[in-house]
Amino acid sequence: MSLLAAGCSFEQSVLHPGGRDAEELTALTWFMFAAAVVVWAIVMGAAIYAVVGKKRPRSERFADTFILIGGVAFPTIGLAILLLFGLSLLPSWTSAETPDVRVNVRAEQYWWRLGYELPDGKVVETANELHLPNDATVEFVLTSTDVIHSFWIPALGGKMDAIPGRTNVLRLTPTKPGTYRGVCAEFCGPSHTLMAFPVVVHKVVDFLTWLEAQQAPAAATRDVFTGAGCGACHVVRGVTETGSVGPDLTHFASRKTIGAGTLPNTRENLLAWLLAPAHIKPGVGMPSYASLPEADRLAIADYLMELR
Ligand code: CUA
């Protein structure tokens, strides 16, 4: 339920920006809202005056001037100001500045495969939880495996589609450390609304610590995990590296949620997930492990909770 409650907090609010683009969009929103209130008040005032005001004949010249100012000049100038304000907020596509961090994002039904590019060209794979440095330019390189999804972190900025066979680039600059919520913003199937991801914006040094920890292989191994065939779909670096259909689980326990933002990451929820993932998330690619002996499910859950 805490995730439902989170929907009412500022984690996913475009009006409580935590990034440069979102700040600009919020400013534009309030400017347009204020301008709309002024126009509405003028029109309502004119309407009320027309109904209850004293009726008296006007000269043709007055009527012409009234139409020219109220019906031509005012909308033309008003819309031109709005257009110029809007255009001034367009990102400059010619910017050659290299981003501070590049994250490869591959949308899947219904989760996010994430790869952090390191300076030496290596990529650190993770899933379903973004960690970003504050006050840094982050470039997201977006694509999709199956259908069109859309990558959106409302508190940080605008959204961008993730399209199969195409690469889209989105740049964001977080300006306020904190935890936000990102979502899929394009209907992509029955679990479209269960395709979210926490976004943690750190101070730069904390981000580097996190990235360093994510590069390490998994600490331990358990026969029950590989024995149950989990490795056919999931990579746990240092343990099983062949299957990659599902999310990388190397540092699974360090994540806040399971099922891509669907449930808080607790042992209890994990056990429910192993038992009947499709009950929690319709259309999910993960099969049920109800056929495993309960002791094995418990052991798998215990193991995953160790993968910090
Ligand atoms: Cu993915 Cu909607």
PDB file of N, CA and C and ligand atoms in Angstrom, residues 149 184 186-188 192 195, ligand 1:
ATOM      1  N   HIS A 149       7.247   1.615 -25.547  1.00  0.00           N
ATOM      2  CA  HIS A 149       7.054   2.060 -24.176  1.00  0.00           C
ATOM      3  C   HIS A 149       7.465   3.540 -24.137  1.00  0.00           C
ATOM      4  N   CYS A 184       6.266   4.041 -16.946  1.00  0.00           N
ATOM      5  CA  CYS A 184       6.087   3.861 -18.378  1.00  0.00           C
ATOM      6  C   CYS A 184       4.863   4.679 -18.760  1.00  0.00           C
ATOM      7  N   GLU A 186       3.420   4.920 -21.925  1.00  0.00           N
ATOM      8  CA  GLU A 186       2.785   4.564 -23.198  1.00  0.00           C
ATOM      9  C   GLU A 186       2.153   3.196 -22.973  1.00  0.00           C
ATOM     10  N   PHE A 187       0.860   3.065 -23.269  1.00  0.00           N
ATOM     11  CA  PHE A 187       0.191   1.789 -23.002  1.00  0.00           C
ATOM     12  C   PHE A 187       0.902   0.668 -23.762  1.00  0.00           C
ATOM     13  N   CYS A 188       1.326  -0.372 -23.007  1.00  0.00           N
ATOM     14  CA  CYS A 188       2.169  -1.392 -23.626  1.00  0.00           C
ATOM     15  C   CYS A 188       1.687  -2.798 -23.315  1.00  0.00           C
ATOM     16  N   HIS A 192       1.021  -2.488 -18.024  1.00  0.00           N
ATOM     17  CA  HIS A 192       1.598  -1.167 -18.318  1.00  0.00           C
ATOM     18  C   HIS A 192       1.752  -0.304 -17.051  1.00  0.00           C
ATOM     19  N   MET A 195       4.846  -0.896 -14.447  1.00  0.00           N
ATOM     20  CA  MET A 195       6.152  -0.808 -15.092  1.00  0.00           C
ATOM     21  C   MET A 195       6.793   0.498 -14.632  1.00  0.00           C
TER      22      MET A 195
HETATM   23 CU1  CUA B   1       5.707  -0.145 -20.850  1.00  0.00          CU
HETATM   24 CU2  CUA B   1       3.648   0.993 -20.725  1.00  0.00          CU
END
